[in-house]
CSV table of C-alpha atoms and ligand atoms in Angstrom, one decimal:
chain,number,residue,atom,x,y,z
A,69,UNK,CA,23.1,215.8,-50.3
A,70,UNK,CA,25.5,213.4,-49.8
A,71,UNK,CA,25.5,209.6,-47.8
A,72,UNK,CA,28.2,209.4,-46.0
A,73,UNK,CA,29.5,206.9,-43.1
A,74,UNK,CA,32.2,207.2,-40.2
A,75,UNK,CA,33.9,204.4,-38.9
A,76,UNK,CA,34.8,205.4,-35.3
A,77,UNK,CA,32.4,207.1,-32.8
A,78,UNK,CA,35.1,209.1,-30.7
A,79,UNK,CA,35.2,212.4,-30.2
A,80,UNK,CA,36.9,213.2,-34.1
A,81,UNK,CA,34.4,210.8,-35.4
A,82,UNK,CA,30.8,212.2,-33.8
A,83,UNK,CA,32.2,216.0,-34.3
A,84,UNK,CA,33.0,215.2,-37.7
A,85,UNK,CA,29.4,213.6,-38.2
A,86,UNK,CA,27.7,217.2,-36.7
A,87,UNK,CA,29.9,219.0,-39.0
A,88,UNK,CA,29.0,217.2,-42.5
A,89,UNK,CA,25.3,216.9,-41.3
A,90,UNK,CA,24.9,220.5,-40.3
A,91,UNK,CA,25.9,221.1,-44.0
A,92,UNK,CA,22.6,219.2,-45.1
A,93,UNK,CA,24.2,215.5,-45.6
A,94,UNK,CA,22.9,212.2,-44.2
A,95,UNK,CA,25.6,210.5,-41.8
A,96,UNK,CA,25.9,207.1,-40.3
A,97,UNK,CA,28.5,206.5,-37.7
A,98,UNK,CA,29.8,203.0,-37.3
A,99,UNK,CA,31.1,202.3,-33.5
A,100,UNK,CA,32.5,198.9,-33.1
A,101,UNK,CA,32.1,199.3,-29.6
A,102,UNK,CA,28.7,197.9,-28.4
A,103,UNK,CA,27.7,201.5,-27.2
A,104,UNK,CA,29.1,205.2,-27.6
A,105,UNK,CA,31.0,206.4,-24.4
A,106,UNK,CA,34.2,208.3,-24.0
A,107,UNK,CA,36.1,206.2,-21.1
A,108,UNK,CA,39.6,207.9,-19.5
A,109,UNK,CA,40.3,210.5,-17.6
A,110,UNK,CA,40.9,214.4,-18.4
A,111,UNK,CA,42.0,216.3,-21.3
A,112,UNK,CA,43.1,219.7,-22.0
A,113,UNK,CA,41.3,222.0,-24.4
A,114,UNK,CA,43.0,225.1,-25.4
A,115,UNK,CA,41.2,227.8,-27.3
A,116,UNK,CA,41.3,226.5,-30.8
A,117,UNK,CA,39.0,223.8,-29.3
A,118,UNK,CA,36.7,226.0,-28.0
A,119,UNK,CA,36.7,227.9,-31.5
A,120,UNK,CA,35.6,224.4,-33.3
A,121,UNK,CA,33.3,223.3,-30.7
A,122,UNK,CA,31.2,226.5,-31.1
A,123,UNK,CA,31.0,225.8,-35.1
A,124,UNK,CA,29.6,222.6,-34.3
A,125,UNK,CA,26.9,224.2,-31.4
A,126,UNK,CA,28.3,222.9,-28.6
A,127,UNK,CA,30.7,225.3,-27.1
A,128,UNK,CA,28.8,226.4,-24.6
A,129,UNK,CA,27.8,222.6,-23.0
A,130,UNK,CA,31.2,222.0,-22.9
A,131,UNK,CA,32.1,225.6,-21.1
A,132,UNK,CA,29.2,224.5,-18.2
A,133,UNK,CA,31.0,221.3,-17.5
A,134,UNK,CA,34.5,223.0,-17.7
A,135,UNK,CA,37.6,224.2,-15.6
A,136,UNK,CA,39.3,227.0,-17.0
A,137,UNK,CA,42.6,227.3,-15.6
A,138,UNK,CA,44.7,230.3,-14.6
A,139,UNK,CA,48.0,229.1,-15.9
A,140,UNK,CA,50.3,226.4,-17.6
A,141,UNK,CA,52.8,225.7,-14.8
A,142,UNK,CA,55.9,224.4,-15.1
A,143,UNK,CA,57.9,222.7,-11.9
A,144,UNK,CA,61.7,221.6,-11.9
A,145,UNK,CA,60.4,218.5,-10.6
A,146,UNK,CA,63.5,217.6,-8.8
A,147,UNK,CA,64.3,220.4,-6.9
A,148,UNK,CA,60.7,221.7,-6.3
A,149,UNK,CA,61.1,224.9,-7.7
A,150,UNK,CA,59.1,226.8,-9.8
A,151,UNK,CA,60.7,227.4,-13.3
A,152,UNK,CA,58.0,229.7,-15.4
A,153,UNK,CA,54.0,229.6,-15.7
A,154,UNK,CA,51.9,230.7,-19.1
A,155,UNK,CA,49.2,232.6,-18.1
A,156,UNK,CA,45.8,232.3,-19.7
A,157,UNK,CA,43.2,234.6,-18.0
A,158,UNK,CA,43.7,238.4,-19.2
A,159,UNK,CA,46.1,239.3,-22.2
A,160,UNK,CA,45.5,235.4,-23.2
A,161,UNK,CA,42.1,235.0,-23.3
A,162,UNK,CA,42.4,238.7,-24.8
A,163,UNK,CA,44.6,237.2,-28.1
A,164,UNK,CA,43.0,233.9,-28.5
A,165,UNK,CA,39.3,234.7,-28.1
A,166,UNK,CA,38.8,231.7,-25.7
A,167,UNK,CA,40.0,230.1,-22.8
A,168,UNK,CA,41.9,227.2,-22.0
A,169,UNK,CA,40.3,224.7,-19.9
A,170,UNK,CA,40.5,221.0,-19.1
A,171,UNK,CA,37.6,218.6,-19.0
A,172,UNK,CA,36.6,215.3,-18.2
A,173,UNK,CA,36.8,213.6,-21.8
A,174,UNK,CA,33.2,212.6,-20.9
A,175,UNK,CA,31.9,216.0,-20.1
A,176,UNK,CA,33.4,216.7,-23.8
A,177,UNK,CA,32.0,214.1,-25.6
A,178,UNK,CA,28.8,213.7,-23.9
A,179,UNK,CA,27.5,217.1,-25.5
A,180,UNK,CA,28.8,215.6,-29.1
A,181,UNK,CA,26.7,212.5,-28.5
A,182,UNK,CA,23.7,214.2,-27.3
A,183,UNK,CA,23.8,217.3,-30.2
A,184,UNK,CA,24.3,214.1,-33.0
A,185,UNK,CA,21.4,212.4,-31.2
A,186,UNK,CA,19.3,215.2,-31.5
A,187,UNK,CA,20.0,215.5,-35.2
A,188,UNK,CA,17.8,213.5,-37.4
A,189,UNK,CA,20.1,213.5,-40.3
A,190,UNK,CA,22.7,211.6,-38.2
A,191,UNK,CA,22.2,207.8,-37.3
A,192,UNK,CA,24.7,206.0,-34.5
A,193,UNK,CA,24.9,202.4,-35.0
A,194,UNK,CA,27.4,200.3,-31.4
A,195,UNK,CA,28.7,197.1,-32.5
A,196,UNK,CA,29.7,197.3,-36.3
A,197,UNK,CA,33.7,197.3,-36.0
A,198,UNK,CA,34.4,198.0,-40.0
A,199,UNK,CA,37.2,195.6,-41.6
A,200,UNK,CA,37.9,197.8,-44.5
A,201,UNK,CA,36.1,199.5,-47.9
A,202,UNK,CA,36.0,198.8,-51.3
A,203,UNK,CA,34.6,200.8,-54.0
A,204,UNK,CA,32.6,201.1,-57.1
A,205,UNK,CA,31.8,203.4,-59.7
A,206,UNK,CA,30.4,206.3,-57.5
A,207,UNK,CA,30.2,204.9,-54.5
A,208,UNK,CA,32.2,203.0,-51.4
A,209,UNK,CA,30.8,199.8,-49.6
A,210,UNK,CA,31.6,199.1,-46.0
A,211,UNK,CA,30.7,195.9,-44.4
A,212,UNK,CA,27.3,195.9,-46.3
A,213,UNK,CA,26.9,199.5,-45.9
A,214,UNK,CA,26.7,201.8,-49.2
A,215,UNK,CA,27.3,205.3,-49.3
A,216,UNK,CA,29.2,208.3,-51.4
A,217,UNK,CA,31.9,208.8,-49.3
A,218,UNK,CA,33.5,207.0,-45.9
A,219,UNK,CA,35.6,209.2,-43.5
A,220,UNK,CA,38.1,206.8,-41.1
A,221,UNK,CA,37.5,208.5,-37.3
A,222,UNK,CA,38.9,204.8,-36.3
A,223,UNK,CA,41.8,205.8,-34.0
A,224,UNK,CA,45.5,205.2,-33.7
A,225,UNK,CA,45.0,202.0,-35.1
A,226,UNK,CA,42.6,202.7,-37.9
A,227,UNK,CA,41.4,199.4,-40.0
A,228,UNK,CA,40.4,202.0,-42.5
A,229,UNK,CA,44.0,203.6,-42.5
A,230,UNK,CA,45.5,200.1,-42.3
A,231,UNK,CA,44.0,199.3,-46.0
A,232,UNK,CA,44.5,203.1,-47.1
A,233,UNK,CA,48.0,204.3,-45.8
A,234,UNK,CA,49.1,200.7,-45.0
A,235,UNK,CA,51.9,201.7,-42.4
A,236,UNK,CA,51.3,198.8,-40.1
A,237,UNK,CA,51.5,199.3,-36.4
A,238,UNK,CA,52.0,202.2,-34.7
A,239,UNK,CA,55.1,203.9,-33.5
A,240,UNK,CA,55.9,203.2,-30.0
A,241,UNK,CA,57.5,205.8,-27.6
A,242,UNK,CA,59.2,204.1,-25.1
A,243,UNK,CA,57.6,206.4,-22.7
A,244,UNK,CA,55.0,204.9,-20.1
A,245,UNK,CA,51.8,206.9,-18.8
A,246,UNK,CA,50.4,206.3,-15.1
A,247,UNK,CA,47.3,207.9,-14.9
A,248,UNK,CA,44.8,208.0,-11.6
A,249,UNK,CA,41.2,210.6,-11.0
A,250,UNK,CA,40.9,211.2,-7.4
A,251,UNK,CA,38.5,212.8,-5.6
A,252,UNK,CA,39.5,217.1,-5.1
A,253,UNK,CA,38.0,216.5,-1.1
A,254,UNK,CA,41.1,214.2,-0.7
A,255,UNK,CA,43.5,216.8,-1.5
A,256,UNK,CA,45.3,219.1,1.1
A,257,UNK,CA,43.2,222.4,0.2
A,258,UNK,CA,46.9,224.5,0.0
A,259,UNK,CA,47.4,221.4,-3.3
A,260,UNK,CA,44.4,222.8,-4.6
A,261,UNK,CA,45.4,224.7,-7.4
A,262,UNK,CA,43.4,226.3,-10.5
A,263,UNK,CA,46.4,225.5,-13.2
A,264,UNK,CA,47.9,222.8,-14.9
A,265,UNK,CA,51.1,221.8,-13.0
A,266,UNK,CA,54.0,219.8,-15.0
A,267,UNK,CA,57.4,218.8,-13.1
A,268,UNK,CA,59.7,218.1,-15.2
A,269,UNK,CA,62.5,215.5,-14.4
A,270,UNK,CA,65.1,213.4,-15.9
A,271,UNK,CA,63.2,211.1,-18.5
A,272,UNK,CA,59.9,211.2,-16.6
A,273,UNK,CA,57.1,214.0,-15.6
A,274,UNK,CA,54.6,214.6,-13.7
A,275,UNK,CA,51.2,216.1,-14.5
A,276,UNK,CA,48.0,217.3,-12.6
A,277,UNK,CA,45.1,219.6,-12.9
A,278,UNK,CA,41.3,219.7,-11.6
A,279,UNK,CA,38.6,218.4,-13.5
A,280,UNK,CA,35.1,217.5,-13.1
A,281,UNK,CA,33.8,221.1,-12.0
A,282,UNK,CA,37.1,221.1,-9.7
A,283,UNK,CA,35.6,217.9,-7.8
A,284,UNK,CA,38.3,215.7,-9.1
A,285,UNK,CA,42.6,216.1,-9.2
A,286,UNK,CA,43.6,213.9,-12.9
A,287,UNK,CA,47.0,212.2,-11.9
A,288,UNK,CA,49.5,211.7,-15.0
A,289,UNK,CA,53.1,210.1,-14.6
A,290,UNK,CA,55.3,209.5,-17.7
A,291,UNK,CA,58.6,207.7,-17.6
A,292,UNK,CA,60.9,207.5,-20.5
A,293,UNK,CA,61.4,203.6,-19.5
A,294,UNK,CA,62.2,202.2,-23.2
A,295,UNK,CA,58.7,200.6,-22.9
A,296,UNK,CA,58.2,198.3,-26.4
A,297,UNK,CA,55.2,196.5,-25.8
A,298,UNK,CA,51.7,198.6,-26.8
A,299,UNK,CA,49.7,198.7,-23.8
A,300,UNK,CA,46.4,200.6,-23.6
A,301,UNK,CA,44.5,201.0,-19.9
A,302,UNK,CA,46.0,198.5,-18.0
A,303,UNK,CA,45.5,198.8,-14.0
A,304,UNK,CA,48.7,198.5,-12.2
A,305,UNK,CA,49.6,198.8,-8.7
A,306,UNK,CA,50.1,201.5,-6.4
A,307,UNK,CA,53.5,200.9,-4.9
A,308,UNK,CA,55.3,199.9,-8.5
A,309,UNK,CA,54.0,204.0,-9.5
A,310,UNK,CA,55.1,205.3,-6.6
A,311,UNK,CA,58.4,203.3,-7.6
A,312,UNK,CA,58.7,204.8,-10.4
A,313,UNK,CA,59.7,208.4,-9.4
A,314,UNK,CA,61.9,208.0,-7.2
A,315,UNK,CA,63.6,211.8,-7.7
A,316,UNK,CA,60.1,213.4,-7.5
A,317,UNK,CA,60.6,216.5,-4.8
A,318,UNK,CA,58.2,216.9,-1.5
A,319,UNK,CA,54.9,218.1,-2.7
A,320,UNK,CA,54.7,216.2,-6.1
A,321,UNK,CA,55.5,213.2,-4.5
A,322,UNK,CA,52.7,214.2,-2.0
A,323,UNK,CA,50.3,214.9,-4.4
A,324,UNK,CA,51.3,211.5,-6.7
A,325,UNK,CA,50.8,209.3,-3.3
A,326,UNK,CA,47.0,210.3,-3.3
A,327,UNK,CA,46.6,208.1,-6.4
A,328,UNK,CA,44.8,205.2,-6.8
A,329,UNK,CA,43.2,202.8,-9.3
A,330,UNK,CA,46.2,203.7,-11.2
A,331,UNK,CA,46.1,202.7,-14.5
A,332,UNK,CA,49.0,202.6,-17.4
A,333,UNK,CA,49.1,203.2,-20.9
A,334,UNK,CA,52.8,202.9,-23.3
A,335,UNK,CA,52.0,206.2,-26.0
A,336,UNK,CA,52.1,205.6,-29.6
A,337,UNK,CA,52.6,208.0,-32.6
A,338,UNK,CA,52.8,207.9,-36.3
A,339,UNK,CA,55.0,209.5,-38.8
A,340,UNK,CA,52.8,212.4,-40.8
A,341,UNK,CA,51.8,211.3,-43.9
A,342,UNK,CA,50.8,213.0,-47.1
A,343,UNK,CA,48.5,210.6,-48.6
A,344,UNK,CA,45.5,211.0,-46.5
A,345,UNK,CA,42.7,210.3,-49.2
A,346,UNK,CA,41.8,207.2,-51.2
A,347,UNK,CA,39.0,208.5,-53.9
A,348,UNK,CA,35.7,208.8,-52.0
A,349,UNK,CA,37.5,207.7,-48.6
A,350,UNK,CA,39.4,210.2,-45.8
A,351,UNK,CA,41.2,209.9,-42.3
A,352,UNK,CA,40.2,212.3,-39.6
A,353,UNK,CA,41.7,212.4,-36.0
A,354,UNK,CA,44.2,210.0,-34.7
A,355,UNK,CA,43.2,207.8,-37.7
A,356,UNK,CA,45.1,210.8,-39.7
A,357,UNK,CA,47.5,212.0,-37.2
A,358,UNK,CA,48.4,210.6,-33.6
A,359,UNK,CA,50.5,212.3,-31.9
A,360,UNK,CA,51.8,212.3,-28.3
A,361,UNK,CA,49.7,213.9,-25.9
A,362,UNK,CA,52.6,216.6,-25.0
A,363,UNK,CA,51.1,219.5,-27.0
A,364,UNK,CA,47.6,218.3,-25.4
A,365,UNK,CA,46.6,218.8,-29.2
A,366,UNK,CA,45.4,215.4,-30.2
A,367,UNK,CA,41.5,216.1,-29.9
A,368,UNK,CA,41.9,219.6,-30.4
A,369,UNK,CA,43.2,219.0,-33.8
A,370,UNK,CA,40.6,216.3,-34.6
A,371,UNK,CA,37.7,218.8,-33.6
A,372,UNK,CA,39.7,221.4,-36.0
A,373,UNK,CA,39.4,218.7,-38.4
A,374,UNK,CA,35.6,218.0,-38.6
A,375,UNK,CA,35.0,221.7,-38.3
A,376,UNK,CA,37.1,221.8,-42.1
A,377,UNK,CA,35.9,218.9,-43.5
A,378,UNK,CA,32.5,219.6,-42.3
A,379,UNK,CA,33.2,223.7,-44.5
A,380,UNK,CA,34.6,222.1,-47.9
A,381,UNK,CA,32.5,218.7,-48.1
A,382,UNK,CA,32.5,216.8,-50.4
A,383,UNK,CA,35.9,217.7,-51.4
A,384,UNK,CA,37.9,215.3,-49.2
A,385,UNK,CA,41.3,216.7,-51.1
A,386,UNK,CA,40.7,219.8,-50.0
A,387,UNK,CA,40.0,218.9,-46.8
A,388,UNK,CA,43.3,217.0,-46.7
A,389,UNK,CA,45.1,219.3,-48.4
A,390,UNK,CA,44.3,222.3,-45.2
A,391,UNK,CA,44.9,219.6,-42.7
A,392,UNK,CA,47.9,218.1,-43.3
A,393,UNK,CA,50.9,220.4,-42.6
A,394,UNK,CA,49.2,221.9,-39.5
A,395,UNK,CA,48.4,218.5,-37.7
A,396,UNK,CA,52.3,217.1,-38.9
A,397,UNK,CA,53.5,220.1,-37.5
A,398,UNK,CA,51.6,219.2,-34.1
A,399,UNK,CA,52.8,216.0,-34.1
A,400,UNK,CA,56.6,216.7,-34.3
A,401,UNK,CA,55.8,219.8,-31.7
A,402,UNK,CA,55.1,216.6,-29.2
A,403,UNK,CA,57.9,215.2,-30.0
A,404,UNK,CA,60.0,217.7,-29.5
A,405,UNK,CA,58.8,218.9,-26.3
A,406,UNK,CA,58.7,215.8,-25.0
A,407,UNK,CA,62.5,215.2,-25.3
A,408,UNK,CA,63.8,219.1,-25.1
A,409,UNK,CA,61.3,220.1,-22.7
A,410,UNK,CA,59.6,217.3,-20.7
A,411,UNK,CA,62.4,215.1,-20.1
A,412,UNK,CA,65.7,216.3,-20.3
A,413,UNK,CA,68.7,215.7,-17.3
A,414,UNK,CA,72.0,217.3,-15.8
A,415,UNK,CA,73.5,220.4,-18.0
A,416,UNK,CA,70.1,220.1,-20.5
A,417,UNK,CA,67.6,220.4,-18.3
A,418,UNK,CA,69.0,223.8,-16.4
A,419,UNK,CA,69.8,225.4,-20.1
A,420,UNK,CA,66.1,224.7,-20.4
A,421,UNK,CA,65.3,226.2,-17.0
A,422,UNK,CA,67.2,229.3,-17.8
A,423,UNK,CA,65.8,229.8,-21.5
A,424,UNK,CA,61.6,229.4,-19.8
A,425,UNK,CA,62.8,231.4,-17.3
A,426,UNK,CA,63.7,234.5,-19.2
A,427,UNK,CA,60.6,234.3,-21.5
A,428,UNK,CA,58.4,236.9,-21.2
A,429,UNK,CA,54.1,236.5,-20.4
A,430,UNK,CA,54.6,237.8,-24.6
A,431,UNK,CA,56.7,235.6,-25.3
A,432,UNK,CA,55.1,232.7,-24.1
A,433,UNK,CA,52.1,233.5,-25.6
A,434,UNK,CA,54.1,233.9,-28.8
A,435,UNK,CA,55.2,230.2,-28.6
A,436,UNK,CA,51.7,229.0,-28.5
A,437,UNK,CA,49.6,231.0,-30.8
A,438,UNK,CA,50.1,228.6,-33.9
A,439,UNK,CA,48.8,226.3,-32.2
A,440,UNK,CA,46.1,227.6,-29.9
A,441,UNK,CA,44.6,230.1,-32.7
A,442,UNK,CA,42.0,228.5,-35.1
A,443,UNK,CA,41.2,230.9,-37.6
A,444,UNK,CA,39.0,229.3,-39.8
A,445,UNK,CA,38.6,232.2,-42.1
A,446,UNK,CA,42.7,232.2,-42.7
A,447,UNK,CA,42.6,228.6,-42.9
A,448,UNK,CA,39.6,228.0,-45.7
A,449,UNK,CA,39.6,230.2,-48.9
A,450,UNK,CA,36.2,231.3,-49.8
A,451,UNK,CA,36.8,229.6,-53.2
A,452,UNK,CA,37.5,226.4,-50.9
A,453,UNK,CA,33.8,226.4,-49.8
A,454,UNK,CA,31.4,224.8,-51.0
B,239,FAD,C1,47.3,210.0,-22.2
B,239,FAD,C2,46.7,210.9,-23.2
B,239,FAD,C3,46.4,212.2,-22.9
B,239,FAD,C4,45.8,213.0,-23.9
B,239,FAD,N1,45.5,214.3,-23.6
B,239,FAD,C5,45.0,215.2,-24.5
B,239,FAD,C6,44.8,216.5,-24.2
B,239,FAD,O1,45.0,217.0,-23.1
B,239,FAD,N2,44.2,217.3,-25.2
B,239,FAD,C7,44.0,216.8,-26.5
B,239,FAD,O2,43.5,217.6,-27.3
B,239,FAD,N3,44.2,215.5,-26.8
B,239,FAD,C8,44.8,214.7,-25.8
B,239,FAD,N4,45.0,213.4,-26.1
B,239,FAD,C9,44.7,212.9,-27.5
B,239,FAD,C10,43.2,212.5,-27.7
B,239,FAD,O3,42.8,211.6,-26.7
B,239,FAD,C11,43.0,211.9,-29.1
B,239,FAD,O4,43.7,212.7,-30.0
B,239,FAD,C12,41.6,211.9,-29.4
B,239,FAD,O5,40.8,211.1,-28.5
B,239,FAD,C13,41.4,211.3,-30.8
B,239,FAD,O6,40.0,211.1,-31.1
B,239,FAD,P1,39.6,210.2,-32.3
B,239,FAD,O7,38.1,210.3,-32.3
B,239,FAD,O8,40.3,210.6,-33.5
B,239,FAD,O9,40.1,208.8,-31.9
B,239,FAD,P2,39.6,207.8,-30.7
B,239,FAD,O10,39.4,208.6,-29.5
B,239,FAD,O11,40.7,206.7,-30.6
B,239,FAD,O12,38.3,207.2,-31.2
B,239,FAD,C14,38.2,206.2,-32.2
B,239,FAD,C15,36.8,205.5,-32.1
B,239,FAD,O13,36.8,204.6,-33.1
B,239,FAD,C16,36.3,203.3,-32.6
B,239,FAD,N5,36.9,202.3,-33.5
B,239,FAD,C17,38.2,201.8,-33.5
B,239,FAD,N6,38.4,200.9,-34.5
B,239,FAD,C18,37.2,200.8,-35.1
B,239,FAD,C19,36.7,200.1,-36.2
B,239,FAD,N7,37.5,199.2,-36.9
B,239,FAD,N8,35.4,200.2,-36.6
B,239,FAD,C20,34.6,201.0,-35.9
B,239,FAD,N9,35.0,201.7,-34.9
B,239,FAD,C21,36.3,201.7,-34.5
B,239,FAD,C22,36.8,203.3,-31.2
B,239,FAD,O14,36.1,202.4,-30.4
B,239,FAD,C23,36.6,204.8,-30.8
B,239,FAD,O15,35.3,205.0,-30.4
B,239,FAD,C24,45.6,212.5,-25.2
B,239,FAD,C25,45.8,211.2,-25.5
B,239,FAD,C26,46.4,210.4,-24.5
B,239,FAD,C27,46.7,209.0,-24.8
């Protein structure tokens, strides 16, 4: 049995704390935050989630509080016209085993908090940010805590990564998020849809889908504006969103003016990096790779993460070494689709058009499956397991 704490209580850092507990360990998560809560609005879970969160025992909490959508829509967000939509009930669910859905982050992360609550090998300590780690023969010390091992679930910008990858600051994107939860009641009931609707325009997009049960529409604007300062969750006005799409065709622009309480965020990323263990100390979630949210991958891949680390611990280079390629491959997927596919004008963005438009309900799910498969059995050798 081994003593082992997490600095960062988010959702990588209390799935990762069910997953090394359920294998018989004693874990103490260290929040700096003064309690554990998930703030922000929705996120997408696509079935490799779902595959993780039922290794953990929670699956089925999350699928109560779910929405699972009908299809991956995607708008040319100029014109109004629909380009090409992924379906996900039937063949999809079919292939991957589990459905994509999209949750409140707290209907997600509640279920974490209450399963690691329930578990008495797991102790949740608000309001001890950690500075850094140093360690000794056999052991790492953390702010006055002692343990055998110390895995960094501390976020984009990880103090543990800080002292163990040293790259300094994140990478910022330029691009600028608007994001607004409405009530579903407000919406015209023809807006009402069961999907997740994307219009795509020149260096900015638009995204929407239900959450809460369906009770609420999650609002998402991004614009390509050169942004360079970090900013995280910073209300801004109505009118200067609304602004801010001006090419945005009738019923987006319908759907964007029921926003309110509109708050912004400027996305940050990280190069992937190889060197993701120190000794006895590990990243884990945006700590070990942020990415954009354009594969809608970032928690997914953290869940994945605690599920692995949780099957091979205490062997923190294995765990790094089944983790690494797939979650840099994630990372420059978001990239990518966020300048090829998201954000592209003029000649680019109707060769895009025409290449979605001819791909196939196959093909699409082709394009996905690396990512929204999670075959842990493919992924972790039985000799890998401890
Ligand atoms: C706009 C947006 C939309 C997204 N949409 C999706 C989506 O649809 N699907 C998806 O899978 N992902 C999505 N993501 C990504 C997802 O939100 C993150 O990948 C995920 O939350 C990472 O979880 P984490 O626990 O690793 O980090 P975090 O959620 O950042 O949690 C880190 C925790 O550590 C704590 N902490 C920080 N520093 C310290 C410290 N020094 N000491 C102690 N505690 C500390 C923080 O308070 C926090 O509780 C999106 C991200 C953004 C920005």
């Amino acid at each position: 049995m081994a003593n082992t704490l997490i600095a960062g209580g988010g959702i990588g850092g209390l799935a990762a704390a069910l997953s090394i507990a359920r294998e018989g360990n004693r874990v103490t998560v260290l929040e700096r935050g003064d309690r554990f809560a998930e703030l922000g609005a929705g996120i997408q879970l696509a079935p490799n989630a779902f595959r993780a969160l039922d290794l953990l025992g929670v699956g089925d909490r999350v699928r109560d509080r779910a929405v699972f959508i009908d299809e991956l829509r995607f708008m040319e967000g100029t014109t109004g016209e629909r380009v090409t939509g992924l379906p996900l009930t039937g063949a999809y669910r079919e292939r991957f085993g589990n459905p994509y859905a999209v949750v409140s982050r707290g209907d997600l992360y509640q279920p974490l908090l209450d399963a690691c609550r329930a578990d008495g090998r797991i102790e949740l300590l608000p309001g001890h940010p950690v500075t850094g780690y140093t360690q000794t023969a056999g052991k790492v010390v953390v702010d006055g805590f002692e343990a055998d091992c110390l895995i960094g679930a501390d976020g984009i910008r990880s103090a543990v990564r800080a002292q163990l990858v040293g790259d300094g600051r994140p990478r910022v994107s330029g691009h600028t998020i608007y994001r607004s939860v409405i009530p579903m009641d407000r919406v015209p009931a023809e807006l009402r849809w069961n999907v997740v609707t994307l219009w795509a325009g020149p260096k900015w997009h638009f995204v929407h889908y239900p959450i809460g049960g369906g009770r609420f529409l999650n609002l998402a604007a991004t614009h390509d504006d050169g942004a360079a300062r970090e900013v995280a969750g910073e209300p801004v006005a109505r009118d200067l969103v609304q602004n801010r799409f001006p090419g945005l065709s009738a019923t987006a622009r319908a759907l964007l003016e029921l926003g309110d309480e509109w708050r912004t965020w400027v996305l940050c990323d990280r190069d992937p990096v190889t060197t993701w263990v120190d000794g006895r100390v590990a990243l884990l979630g945006d700590a070990a790779h942020p990415m954009l949210q354009y594969a809608a991958q970032g928690a997914c891949t953290a869940l994945e993460d605690a599920v692995v680390l949780g099957r091979v611990f205490p062997d923190l280079d294995a765990y790094a070494a089944l983790r690494r390629e797939r979650t840099a491959e994630a990372t420059r997927t978001a990239r990518w689709l966020g300048e090829h596919l998201y954000h592209p004008a003029g000649e680019a963005a109707r060769d895009r058009n025409a290449t979605l438009a001819a791909l196939s309900e196959t093909d699409l799910h082709d394009h996905v499956a690396w990512l929204h498969a999670f075959d842990l059995a493919e992924r972790i050798p039985s000799d890998a397991v401890r």
